[in-house]
Amino acid sequence: MKPVYAHIAVVGTGAMGRGIAQIAAQAGSTVLLHDQQAAAMAAAQQSICEQWDKLVEKGRMQTDTVAACKARLKTAASLQDLASCDLVVEAIVERLDVKAALFAELEGIVGADAVLASNTSSLSITAIAARLKRPQRVAGYHFFNPVPVMKVVEVIAGLKTDPAICTALSDYARQMGHTPVTAQDTPGFIVNHAGRGYGTEALRIAGEGVADYATIDRILRDQAGFKLGPFELMDLTALDVSHPVMESIYHQYYEEPRYRPSVITAQRLAGGMLGRKTGEGFYRYERNVAQVAPELPTPQVGELPPVWVSPRAARRAELLQLLKDLGAKIETGQSPSMTALTLVAPLGFDVTTVAVVERLDPARTVGIDLLIEDAATKRRVLATNPATRADMRDAAHALFARDGKAVSVIRDSGGFVTQRVVAHIVNIAADICQQRICTPTDLETAVVLGLGYPLGPLAMGNRYGPTNVLEVLFNLQTVYGDPRYRPSPWLRRRGAIGLSLLHEED
């Protein structure tokens, strides 16, 4: 199949530039690599060729196919050598002034019909194109690293971009074996915008002293199904990458509370504790392996107290059955006896608030997170309040660990850990749809492929219930008094009428 763009250039020979050049050559395009440093160009060309050779060794490419790819991959000593290209993809430093200057220079070199595409992750395409005589031929073409593996690409239209260019770029992405998603020109586009909920809310939880980094990571892996915990993920991407993105999107949205960064990452960035690449971040690394302290053992309790469950508990019938399966002695009176362990299962509220509202003895009250059905999780999460007695905390821990399932006990928090993080992810995704940044379908595709979430955020909201997510958000707003948790109109309206969050309006 003839490639949409037969003759392209990639400006910038870092990992992103190399990856784009590799898949473009594999798609059949002649590719010119350009970098200001000749040595960098040569090294990039060699690196790409070595990648192809490894694919041959693994049986994933044929020798003759690789030979043809190598013949199509060339270097260009100067920008002038790019004059005949019908597409130029820029993958240089993430600075607006530098990118805009490059495009202004390229405009005087390439043909009138050539497309200029930026691989920027968060800068405005409109702003990059503003100085050009023909801004309609500029678009965003945001790949993810490593490009050959991460199969999604964001195609972004600036305010003056010709829609036909985005269509052609999307077709070209498919020829390269990638899945295109289209987005409006807004801070963070789709993936980096949708990704604000995971790390920033985990940082708030850690900043409140609810749990340590390893415990938060364990909970979000085992209870919610994320492949990496947020602190593992930030250590992997490195704080010199992730923290500036947090700040950039926050400021570009004029200090929108939903995207508020954390002093925790700012301080660690200043101290050079960036993650794996520096050997220390949220974890310390030896031979690239995180050194994580083992979990505390399950407390040994001689005789467990009887258990009373709040009538307002989420998934109350399921919780009562679980307690029965675990061999608990269950009280059924209207109020707990003086010796009973009192269990509450709130959505969004903290254990303290529930104990006060329901007139329960806080010393004997423990919370359990049941946003997600117990059978679907690998870990149970309990929360104490400031007055919970140690014997009641230990009794709850021992009881819920009886069948061998892992148990984490955290300090009091509105929404525990999973509720807060999941609700925040769903709410930001809903607001992306409310702003018409992209379609719900493209949002789901971008997040699953670009962030590796177990579900797209809207599907996640549907699975756990839009009304439950709304309840978590409304109650978090009550507990913390922070507009960060105000529900998006998209979520509120669909939750109110029982409509799927994936429903697309005309």
Short mmCIF file of C-alpha atoms in Angstrom, two decimals:
data_model
loop_
_atom_site.label_atom_id
_atom_site.label_comp_id
_atom_site.label_asym_id
_atom_site.label_seq_id
_atom_site.Cartn_x
_atom_site.Cartn_y
_atom_site.Cartn_z
CA MET A 1 0.00 0.00 0.00
CA LYS A 2 1.29 3.42 -0.94
CA PRO A 3 1.94 5.51 2.19
CA VAL A 4 -0.14 8.65 2.69
CA TYR A 5 3.12 10.60 2.94
CA ALA A 6 5.81 9.12 0.71
CA HIS A 7 8.65 11.43 1.69
CA ILE A 8 8.83 12.66 5.28
CA ALA A 9 11.33 14.26 7.62
CA VAL A 10 11.78 13.83 11.35
CA VAL A 11 13.51 16.73 13.07
CA GLY A 12 15.00 15.64 16.38
CA THR A 13 16.84 12.39 17.06
CA GLY A 14 15.90 11.66 20.64
CA ALA A 15 13.93 8.54 21.56
CA MET A 16 10.69 9.99 20.19
CA GLY A 17 12.23 11.08 16.90
CA ARG A 18 13.94 7.72 16.43
CA GLY A 19 10.73 5.86 17.12
CA ILE A 20 8.68 7.93 14.68
CA ALA A 21 11.33 7.52 11.99
CA GLN A 22 11.40 3.76 12.53
CA ILE A 23 7.66 3.15 12.12
CA ALA A 24 7.42 5.63 9.21
CA ALA A 25 10.12 3.76 7.28
CA GLN A 26 8.38 0.47 8.07
CA ALA A 27 5.19 1.98 6.60
CA GLY A 28 7.00 2.53 3.30
CA SER A 29 7.96 6.19 3.54
CA THR A 30 11.37 7.59 2.68
CA VAL A 31 12.51 9.18 5.93
CA LEU A 32 15.05 11.97 6.40
CA LEU A 33 16.48 12.32 9.89
CA HIS A 34 17.71 15.78 10.84
CA ASP A 35 19.49 17.04 13.90
CA GLN A 36 21.73 20.07 14.43
CA GLN A 37 24.48 17.69 15.51
CA ALA A 38 25.78 15.40 12.76
CA ALA A 39 26.98 12.85 15.30
CA ALA A 40 23.48 12.62 16.79
CA MET A 41 21.99 11.92 13.35
CA ALA A 42 24.46 9.16 12.63
CA ALA A 43 23.93 7.62 16.06
CA ALA A 44 20.15 7.75 15.61
CA GLN A 45 20.33 6.07 12.21
CA GLN A 46 22.55 3.35 13.62
CA SER A 47 20.27 2.84 16.61
CA ILE A 48 17.20 2.40 14.40
CA CYS A 49 19.02 -0.07 12.17
CA GLU A 50 20.09 -2.05 15.23
CA GLN A 51 16.47 -2.18 16.38
CA TRP A 52 15.49 -3.67 13.02
CA ASP A 53 18.29 -6.21 13.25
CA LYS A 54 16.99 -7.32 16.65
CA LEU A 55 13.50 -7.74 15.19
CA VAL A 56 14.98 -10.01 12.51
CA GLU A 57 16.73 -12.07 15.22
CA LYS A 58 13.41 -12.45 17.04
CA GLY A 59 11.65 -13.48 13.85
CA ARG A 60 9.37 -10.44 13.87
CA MET A 61 10.68 -8.94 10.60
CA GLN A 62 12.08 -10.47 7.43
CA THR A 63 15.64 -9.74 6.29
CA ASP A 64 14.56 -8.31 2.93
CA THR A 65 11.95 -6.10 4.62
CA VAL A 66 14.59 -4.68 6.96
CA ALA A 67 16.96 -4.08 4.06
CA ALA A 68 14.26 -2.05 2.31
CA CYS A 69 13.58 -0.06 5.50
CA LYS A 70 17.27 0.72 5.92
CA ALA A 71 17.44 1.93 2.32
CA ARG A 72 14.56 4.35 3.02
CA LEU A 73 16.17 5.79 6.17
CA LYS A 74 18.55 8.67 5.38
CA THR A 75 20.05 11.68 7.13
CA ALA A 76 19.76 15.33 6.15
CA ALA A 77 22.67 17.65 6.91
CA SER A 78 20.57 20.82 6.87
CA LEU A 79 16.97 21.94 6.96
CA GLN A 80 17.32 22.93 3.32
CA ASP A 81 17.59 19.22 2.48
CA LEU A 82 13.97 18.80 3.63
CA ALA A 83 12.57 20.90 0.79
CA SER A 84 11.00 17.96 -1.05
CA CYS A 85 9.27 16.40 1.97
CA ASP A 86 5.49 16.31 2.07
CA LEU A 87 5.43 15.90 5.87
CA VAL A 88 7.83 17.17 8.53
CA VAL A 89 7.41 15.84 12.07
CA GLU A 90 9.10 17.91 14.75
CA ALA A 91 10.28 16.07 17.87
CA ILE A 92 12.62 18.55 19.55
CA VAL A 93 12.81 20.21 22.96
CA GLU A 94 9.44 20.98 24.61
CA ARG A 95 9.72 24.78 24.34
CA LEU A 96 7.17 26.89 22.51
CA ASP A 97 9.67 29.49 21.31
CA VAL A 98 12.05 26.88 19.87
CA LYS A 99 9.30 24.94 18.11
CA ALA A 100 7.70 28.09 16.68
CA ALA A 101 11.06 29.30 15.39
CA LEU A 102 11.73 25.94 13.70
CA PHE A 103 8.35 25.94 11.97
CA ALA A 104 8.84 29.52 10.80
CA GLU A 105 12.14 28.50 9.21
CA LEU A 106 10.65 25.35 7.68
CA GLU A 107 7.79 27.33 6.12
CA GLY A 108 10.26 29.06 3.85
CA ILE A 109 11.85 25.76 2.79
CA VAL A 110 9.16 23.12 2.20
CA GLY A 111 6.53 23.19 -0.52
CA ALA A 112 3.21 24.97 -0.20
CA ASP A 113 1.32 21.69 0.34
CA ALA A 114 3.71 20.17 2.87
CA VAL A 115 2.32 19.41 6.32
CA LEU A 116 4.13 20.54 9.46
CA ALA A 117 3.39 18.37 12.50
CA SER A 118 4.54 18.77 16.09
CA ASN A 119 5.05 15.89 18.49
CA THR A 120 4.47 18.22 21.45
CA SER A 121 2.87 16.60 24.47
CA SER A 122 1.17 19.66 25.92
CA LEU A 123 2.02 22.89 24.05
CA SER A 124 -0.62 24.72 22.05
CA ILE A 125 -0.65 23.86 18.34
CA THR A 126 -2.37 27.17 17.68
CA ALA A 127 0.44 29.04 19.42
CA ILE A 128 3.14 27.09 17.54
CA ALA A 129 1.49 27.98 14.22
CA ALA A 130 0.63 31.58 15.08
CA ARG A 131 3.68 33.14 13.35
CA LEU A 132 3.20 31.24 10.09
CA LYS A 133 1.68 32.51 6.89
CA ARG A 134 -0.15 29.21 6.44
CA PRO A 135 -1.12 28.01 9.92
CA GLN A 136 -3.77 25.76 8.38
CA ARG A 137 -1.11 23.16 7.50
CA VAL A 138 0.13 22.75 11.09
CA ALA A 139 -1.20 19.99 13.33
CA GLY A 140 -0.22 18.08 16.44
CA TYR A 141 1.00 14.51 16.01
CA HIS A 142 1.71 13.27 19.51
CA PHE A 143 3.25 9.81 19.81
CA PHE A 144 4.16 8.10 23.07
CA ASN A 145 7.45 6.58 24.11
CA PRO A 146 8.54 3.95 23.15
CA VAL A 147 6.85 4.73 19.85
CA PRO A 148 6.97 1.22 18.28
CA VAL A 149 5.31 -0.24 21.39
CA MET A 150 2.83 2.49 22.40
CA LYS A 151 0.22 2.11 19.70
CA VAL A 152 -1.75 5.33 20.13
CA VAL A 153 -1.15 8.74 18.54
CA GLU A 154 -3.03 11.95 19.27
CA VAL A 155 -3.91 14.02 16.20
CA ILE A 156 -4.55 17.60 17.25
CA ALA A 157 -6.14 20.39 15.25
CA GLY A 158 -5.16 23.98 16.02
CA LEU A 159 -7.79 26.68 15.61
CA LYS A 160 -6.82 27.17 11.97
CA THR A 161 -5.79 23.62 11.02
CA ASP A 162 -7.36 22.28 7.82
CA PRO A 163 -9.52 19.28 8.89
CA ALA A 164 -8.33 17.34 5.84
CA ILE A 165 -4.80 17.34 7.28
CA CYS A 166 -5.97 15.65 10.48
CA THR A 167 -7.80 13.05 8.39
CA ALA A 168 -4.64 12.35 6.38
CA LEU A 169 -2.47 12.16 9.50
CA SER A 170 -4.94 9.71 11.05
CA ASP A 171 -4.83 7.53 7.93
CA TYR A 172 -1.03 7.65 8.00
CA ALA A 173 -0.99 6.62 11.67
CA ARG A 174 -3.02 3.53 10.78
CA GLN A 175 -0.53 2.68 8.03
CA MET A 176 2.19 2.84 10.68
CA GLY A 177 0.27 0.32 12.79
CA HIS A 178 -0.99 2.87 15.29
CA THR A 179 -4.44 3.90 16.50
CA PRO A 180 -5.19 7.60 15.98
CA VAL A 181 -7.40 9.62 18.30
CA THR A 182 -8.39 13.18 17.49
CA ALA A 183 -8.36 16.00 20.01
CA GLN A 184 -9.01 19.70 20.22
CA ASP A 185 -6.07 21.98 20.94
CA THR A 186 -6.28 22.09 24.74
CA PRO A 187 -3.64 21.68 27.48
CA GLY A 188 -2.52 18.07 27.73
CA PHE A 189 -4.75 17.03 24.80
CA ILE A 190 -6.32 13.68 25.85
CA VAL A 191 -3.83 11.36 27.55
CA ASN A 192 -1.84 13.85 29.63
CA HIS A 193 -5.08 15.62 30.56
CA ALA A 194 -6.91 12.44 31.57
CA GLY A 195 -3.83 11.27 33.46
CA ARG A 196 -3.99 14.17 35.92
CA GLY A 197 -6.35 12.31 38.24
CA TYR A 198 -4.18 9.31 39.12
CA GLY A 199 -0.97 10.86 40.39
CA THR A 200 -2.24 14.15 41.79
CA GLU A 201 -4.93 12.53 43.96
CA ALA A 202 -2.49 9.89 45.22
CA LEU A 203 -0.12 12.71 46.17
CA ARG A 204 -2.90 14.44 48.11
CA ILE A 205 -3.64 11.20 49.96
CA ALA A 206 0.04 10.79 50.84
CA GLY A 207 0.27 14.47 51.78
CA GLU A 208 -2.55 14.00 54.29
CA GLY A 209 -0.64 11.17 55.96
CA VAL A 210 -3.39 8.67 55.15
CA ALA A 211 -0.88 5.99 54.12
CA ASP A 212 2.70 5.67 52.92
CA TYR A 213 3.68 5.47 49.26
CA ALA A 214 4.02 1.68 49.16
CA THR A 215 0.63 1.14 50.78
CA ILE A 216 -1.10 3.49 48.33
CA ASP A 217 0.58 1.69 45.44
CA ARG A 218 -0.48 -1.72 46.77
CA ILE A 219 -4.08 -0.60 47.21
CA LEU A 220 -4.42 0.82 43.71
CA ARG A 221 -2.80 -2.23 42.14
CA ASP A 222 -4.63 -4.88 44.14
CA GLN A 223 -7.99 -3.24 44.74
CA ALA A 224 -8.49 -1.19 41.57
CA GLY A 225 -6.39 -3.23 39.13
CA PHE A 226 -3.85 -0.65 37.95
CA LYS A 227 -0.66 -2.19 36.55
CA LEU A 228 1.58 0.21 38.44
CA GLY A 229 0.88 2.22 41.55
CA PRO A 230 1.09 6.01 41.10
CA PHE A 231 4.41 6.32 42.91
CA GLU A 232 5.92 3.41 41.01
CA LEU A 233 4.74 5.12 37.83
CA MET A 234 6.21 8.50 38.76
CA ASP A 235 9.52 6.83 39.59
CA LEU A 236 9.45 5.15 36.19
CA THR A 237 8.65 8.29 34.17
CA ALA A 238 10.92 10.45 36.41
CA LEU A 239 9.86 13.60 38.22
CA ASP A 240 11.81 15.89 35.90
CA VAL A 241 9.25 14.79 33.28
CA SER A 242 6.05 14.30 35.28
CA HIS A 243 6.17 17.28 37.67
CA PRO A 244 6.63 19.93 34.94
CA VAL A 245 3.66 18.41 33.08
CA MET A 246 1.58 18.70 36.27
CA GLU A 247 2.55 22.33 36.63
CA SER A 248 2.11 23.12 32.93
CA ILE A 249 -1.44 21.80 32.69
CA TYR A 250 -2.40 23.38 36.03
CA HIS A 251 -1.19 26.82 34.93
CA GLN A 252 -2.53 26.52 31.39
CA TYR A 253 -5.97 25.91 32.88
CA TYR A 254 -5.54 29.00 35.06
CA GLU A 255 -5.08 27.14 38.34
CA GLU A 256 -8.02 24.77 37.95
CA PRO A 257 -8.18 22.92 41.33
CA ARG A 258 -8.74 19.52 39.67
CA TYR A 259 -5.16 19.62 38.33
CA ARG A 260 -3.40 21.07 41.37
CA PRO A 261 0.21 19.75 41.67
CA SER A 262 1.84 18.73 44.93
CA VAL A 263 4.64 20.18 47.00
CA ILE A 264 5.84 16.59 47.48
CA THR A 265 6.97 16.22 43.87
CA ALA A 266 8.29 19.80 43.73
CA GLN A 267 10.52 19.13 46.72
CA ARG A 268 11.78 15.80 45.41
CA LEU A 269 12.50 17.32 42.02
CA ALA A 270 14.53 20.07 43.69
CA GLY A 271 16.43 17.44 45.67
CA GLY A 272 17.27 15.36 42.61
CA MET A 273 15.21 12.36 43.78
CA LEU A 274 13.74 11.77 40.35
CA GLY A 275 13.08 8.05 40.39
CA ARG A 276 14.72 4.99 38.85
CA LYS A 277 17.16 6.93 36.71
CA THR A 278 18.76 8.58 39.76
CA GLY A 279 18.52 5.48 41.95
CA GLU A 280 16.12 7.13 44.37
CA GLY A 281 12.64 8.58 44.15
CA PHE A 282 9.62 7.50 46.14
CA TYR A 283 11.55 4.24 46.42
CA ARG A 284 15.27 3.51 46.64
CA TYR A 285 16.65 1.34 43.83
CA GLU A 286 19.43 -1.23 43.88
CA ARG A 287 20.32 -2.69 40.48
CA ASN A 288 17.13 -1.02 39.22
CA VAL A 289 14.96 -2.95 41.70
CA ALA A 290 12.79 -0.99 44.13
CA GLN A 291 13.57 -1.64 47.79
CA VAL A 292 10.15 -1.95 49.43
CA ALA A 293 9.65 -2.72 53.10
CA PRO A 294 7.47 -5.80 53.68
CA GLU A 295 3.92 -5.35 54.89
CA LEU A 296 3.28 -5.66 58.61
CA PRO A 297 2.07 -9.12 59.65
CA THR A 298 -1.58 -9.72 60.44
CA PRO A 299 -2.20 -9.10 64.16
CA GLN A 300 -2.74 -12.14 66.35
CA VAL A 301 -6.07 -11.78 68.15
CA GLY A 302 -7.22 -14.35 70.69
CA GLU A 303 -10.99 -13.85 70.59
CA LEU A 304 -12.74 -11.66 68.07
CA PRO A 305 -15.53 -9.36 69.25
CA PRO A 306 -19.02 -9.53 67.75
CA VAL A 307 -19.54 -7.35 64.69
CA TRP A 308 -22.32 -4.84 64.00
CA VAL A 309 -22.75 -3.36 60.51
CA SER A 310 -24.20 0.09 59.88
CA PRO A 311 -27.54 -0.03 58.03
CA ARG A 312 -26.18 2.69 55.73
CA ALA A 313 -23.13 0.67 54.67
CA ALA A 314 -22.43 0.39 50.93
CA ARG A 315 -22.97 -3.17 49.64
CA ARG A 316 -24.39 -4.08 53.06
CA ALA A 317 -25.83 -7.45 51.99
CA GLU A 318 -22.50 -8.39 50.42
CA LEU A 319 -20.62 -7.28 53.54
CA LEU A 320 -22.88 -9.33 55.82
CA GLN A 321 -22.35 -12.41 53.64
CA LEU A 322 -18.60 -11.84 53.69
CA LEU A 323 -18.61 -11.59 57.49
CA LYS A 324 -20.63 -14.81 57.67
CA ASP A 325 -18.13 -16.55 55.37
CA LEU A 326 -15.28 -15.32 57.56
CA GLY A 327 -16.93 -16.80 60.66
CA ALA A 328 -17.76 -13.53 62.40
CA LYS A 329 -20.42 -13.34 65.11
CA ILE A 330 -22.85 -10.79 63.67
CA GLU A 331 -25.09 -8.60 65.79
CA THR A 332 -28.47 -7.74 64.28
CA GLY A 333 -29.82 -5.18 66.74
CA GLN A 334 -30.69 -1.60 65.83
CA SER A 335 -27.49 -0.46 67.56
CA PRO A 336 -24.23 -2.17 68.49
CA SER A 337 -23.64 -3.67 71.91
CA MET A 338 -21.02 -2.16 74.18
CA THR A 339 -18.43 -4.76 73.08
CA ALA A 340 -19.11 -4.87 69.34
CA LEU A 341 -16.73 -3.94 66.57
CA THR A 342 -18.73 -1.41 64.55
CA LEU A 343 -18.29 -1.47 60.78
CA VAL A 344 -19.20 1.33 58.40
CA ALA A 345 -18.76 1.39 54.63
CA PRO A 346 -19.15 4.98 53.42
CA LEU A 347 -18.84 6.39 49.92
CA GLY A 348 -16.83 9.61 50.00
CA PHE A 349 -17.26 10.35 53.70
CA ASP A 350 -14.56 9.67 56.27
CA VAL A 351 -15.08 7.29 59.18
CA THR A 352 -15.14 10.16 61.67
CA THR A 353 -18.04 11.90 59.94
CA VAL A 354 -20.06 8.67 59.70
CA ALA A 355 -19.47 7.84 63.36
CA VAL A 356 -20.68 11.30 64.42
CA VAL A 357 -23.71 11.39 62.09
CA GLU A 358 -24.80 7.86 62.99
CA ARG A 359 -24.06 8.39 66.71
CA LEU A 360 -21.66 5.48 66.89
CA ASP A 361 -18.85 5.06 69.40
CA PRO A 362 -15.79 6.20 67.39
CA ALA A 363 -13.48 4.15 69.61
CA ARG A 364 -15.03 0.94 68.24
CA THR A 365 -15.74 2.13 64.67
CA VAL A 366 -13.73 0.96 61.64
CA GLY A 367 -14.47 1.64 57.98
CA ILE A 368 -14.16 -0.70 54.99
CA ASP A 369 -14.00 0.40 51.34
CA LEU A 370 -16.68 -1.37 49.30
CA LEU A 371 -16.91 0.80 46.21
CA ILE A 372 -15.71 -2.30 44.30
CA GLU A 373 -17.24 -5.70 44.97
CA ASP A 374 -15.02 -7.74 47.27
CA ALA A 375 -14.82 -10.71 44.90
CA ALA A 376 -13.24 -8.51 42.22
CA THR A 377 -10.34 -7.33 44.40
CA LYS A 378 -7.13 -8.82 45.73
CA ARG A 379 -6.99 -6.57 48.77
CA ARG A 380 -9.36 -5.23 51.41
CA VAL A 381 -8.87 -1.73 52.77
CA LEU A 382 -9.87 -0.70 56.27
CA ALA A 383 -9.71 2.79 57.79
CA THR A 384 -9.57 3.88 61.39
CA ASN A 385 -10.58 7.24 62.80
CA PRO A 386 -8.44 9.19 65.29
CA ALA A 387 -10.26 7.60 68.26
CA THR A 388 -10.33 3.95 67.10
CA ARG A 389 -8.92 1.67 69.77
CA ALA A 390 -5.93 -0.47 68.82
CA ASP A 391 -7.71 -3.67 69.85
CA MET A 392 -10.65 -2.89 67.55
CA ARG A 393 -8.32 -2.00 64.68
CA ASP A 394 -6.40 -5.26 65.14
CA ALA A 395 -9.59 -7.28 65.47
CA ALA A 396 -10.93 -5.88 62.18
CA HIS A 397 -7.60 -6.54 60.46
CA ALA A 398 -7.42 -10.13 61.72
CA LEU A 399 -11.04 -10.83 60.82
CA PHE A 400 -10.81 -9.63 57.23
CA ALA A 401 -7.51 -11.46 56.69
CA ARG A 402 -8.95 -14.82 57.79
CA ASP A 403 -9.36 -16.15 54.24
CA GLY A 404 -5.84 -15.12 53.19
CA LYS A 405 -6.75 -11.97 51.27
CA ALA A 406 -4.36 -9.05 51.80
CA VAL A 407 -5.55 -6.27 54.10
CA SER A 408 -4.33 -2.67 54.34
CA VAL A 409 -5.25 -0.48 57.29
CA ILE A 410 -5.05 3.25 56.62
CA ARG A 411 -5.75 6.39 58.61
CA ASP A 412 -9.03 8.22 58.18
CA SER A 413 -9.69 9.69 54.76
CA GLY A 414 -12.76 10.84 52.93
CA GLY A 415 -13.16 8.18 50.24
CA PHE A 416 -10.36 5.90 51.50
CA VAL A 417 -7.81 5.59 48.62
CA THR A 418 -9.48 3.83 45.70
CA GLN A 419 -12.71 5.83 45.91
CA ARG A 420 -10.84 9.11 45.80
CA VAL A 421 -8.56 8.18 42.93
CA VAL A 422 -11.20 6.43 40.80
CA ALA A 423 -13.75 9.21 41.28
CA HIS A 424 -11.17 11.84 40.38
CA ILE A 425 -10.15 9.96 37.23
CA VAL A 426 -13.78 9.53 36.14
CA ASN A 427 -14.63 13.16 36.91
CA ILE A 428 -11.74 14.58 34.86
CA ALA A 429 -12.61 12.27 31.96
CA ALA A 430 -16.23 13.36 32.11
CA ASP A 431 -15.16 16.99 31.98
CA ILE A 432 -12.94 16.30 28.95
CA CYS A 433 -16.11 15.10 27.21
CA GLN A 434 -18.06 18.08 28.56
CA GLN A 435 -15.51 20.41 26.96
CA ARG A 436 -15.80 18.46 23.66
CA ILE A 437 -12.04 17.94 23.62
CA CYS A 438 -12.63 14.52 22.08
CA THR A 439 -15.32 11.89 21.74
CA PRO A 440 -15.97 9.42 24.57
CA THR A 441 -14.78 6.62 22.29
CA ASP A 442 -11.47 8.32 21.50
CA LEU A 443 -11.03 9.15 25.19
CA GLU A 444 -11.40 5.51 26.19
CA THR A 445 -9.04 4.34 23.44
CA ALA A 446 -6.41 6.96 24.27
CA VAL A 447 -6.38 6.22 28.00
CA VAL A 448 -6.32 2.43 27.71
CA LEU A 449 -3.54 2.47 25.08
CA GLY A 450 -1.66 5.51 26.36
CA LEU A 451 -1.89 5.01 30.12
CA GLY A 452 -2.52 1.27 30.40
CA TYR A 453 -5.48 1.65 32.78
CA PRO A 454 -7.48 -1.56 33.41
CA LEU A 455 -10.55 0.19 31.97
CA GLY A 456 -11.15 3.45 30.18
CA PRO A 457 -12.24 6.10 32.72
CA LEU A 458 -15.81 6.30 31.45
CA ALA A 459 -16.14 2.50 31.41
CA MET A 460 -14.68 2.58 34.93
CA GLY A 461 -17.41 5.01 35.97
CA ASN A 462 -20.07 2.80 34.41
CA ARG A 463 -18.72 -0.32 36.12
CA TYR A 464 -18.70 1.15 39.62
CA GLY A 465 -21.87 3.17 39.02
CA PRO A 466 -22.15 6.84 37.99
CA THR A 467 -24.40 7.50 40.98
CA ASN A 468 -21.82 5.95 43.33
CA VAL A 469 -19.05 8.06 41.78
CA LEU A 470 -21.24 11.14 42.16
CA GLU A 471 -21.90 10.30 45.80
CA VAL A 472 -18.17 9.94 46.42
CA LEU A 473 -17.48 13.33 44.81
CA PHE A 474 -20.29 15.19 46.58
CA ASN A 475 -19.21 13.77 49.93
CA LEU A 476 -15.51 14.47 49.29
CA GLN A 477 -16.47 18.06 48.55
CA THR A 478 -18.30 18.18 51.88
CA VAL A 479 -15.42 16.64 53.83
CA TYR A 480 -12.65 18.76 52.28
CA GLY A 481 -14.50 21.89 51.16
CA ASP A 482 -12.41 21.83 47.99
CA PRO A 483 -13.83 22.69 44.54
CA ARG A 484 -11.39 20.10 43.20
CA TYR A 485 -14.09 17.49 43.82
CA ARG A 486 -17.05 19.28 42.24
CA PRO A 487 -18.70 16.89 39.77
CA SER A 488 -18.53 17.64 36.07
CA PRO A 489 -21.92 18.48 34.52
CA TRP A 490 -21.36 15.58 32.09
CA LEU A 491 -21.13 13.14 35.00
CA ARG A 492 -23.86 14.77 37.11
CA ARG A 493 -26.46 14.77 34.34
CA ARG A 494 -25.79 11.22 33.20
CA GLY A 495 -25.74 9.95 36.76
CA ALA A 496 -29.05 11.71 37.47
CA ILE A 497 -30.90 10.08 34.57
CA GLY A 498 -29.13 6.70 34.59
CA LEU A 499 -27.40 7.21 31.24
CA SER A 500 -24.16 5.47 30.28
CA LEU A 501 -21.10 7.70 30.53
CA LEU A 502 -20.11 6.37 27.10
CA HIS A 503 -23.26 7.75 25.49
CA GLU A 504 -22.30 10.16 22.71
CA GLU A 505 -24.56 13.11 21.99
CA ASP A 506 -25.37 14.23 18.46
#
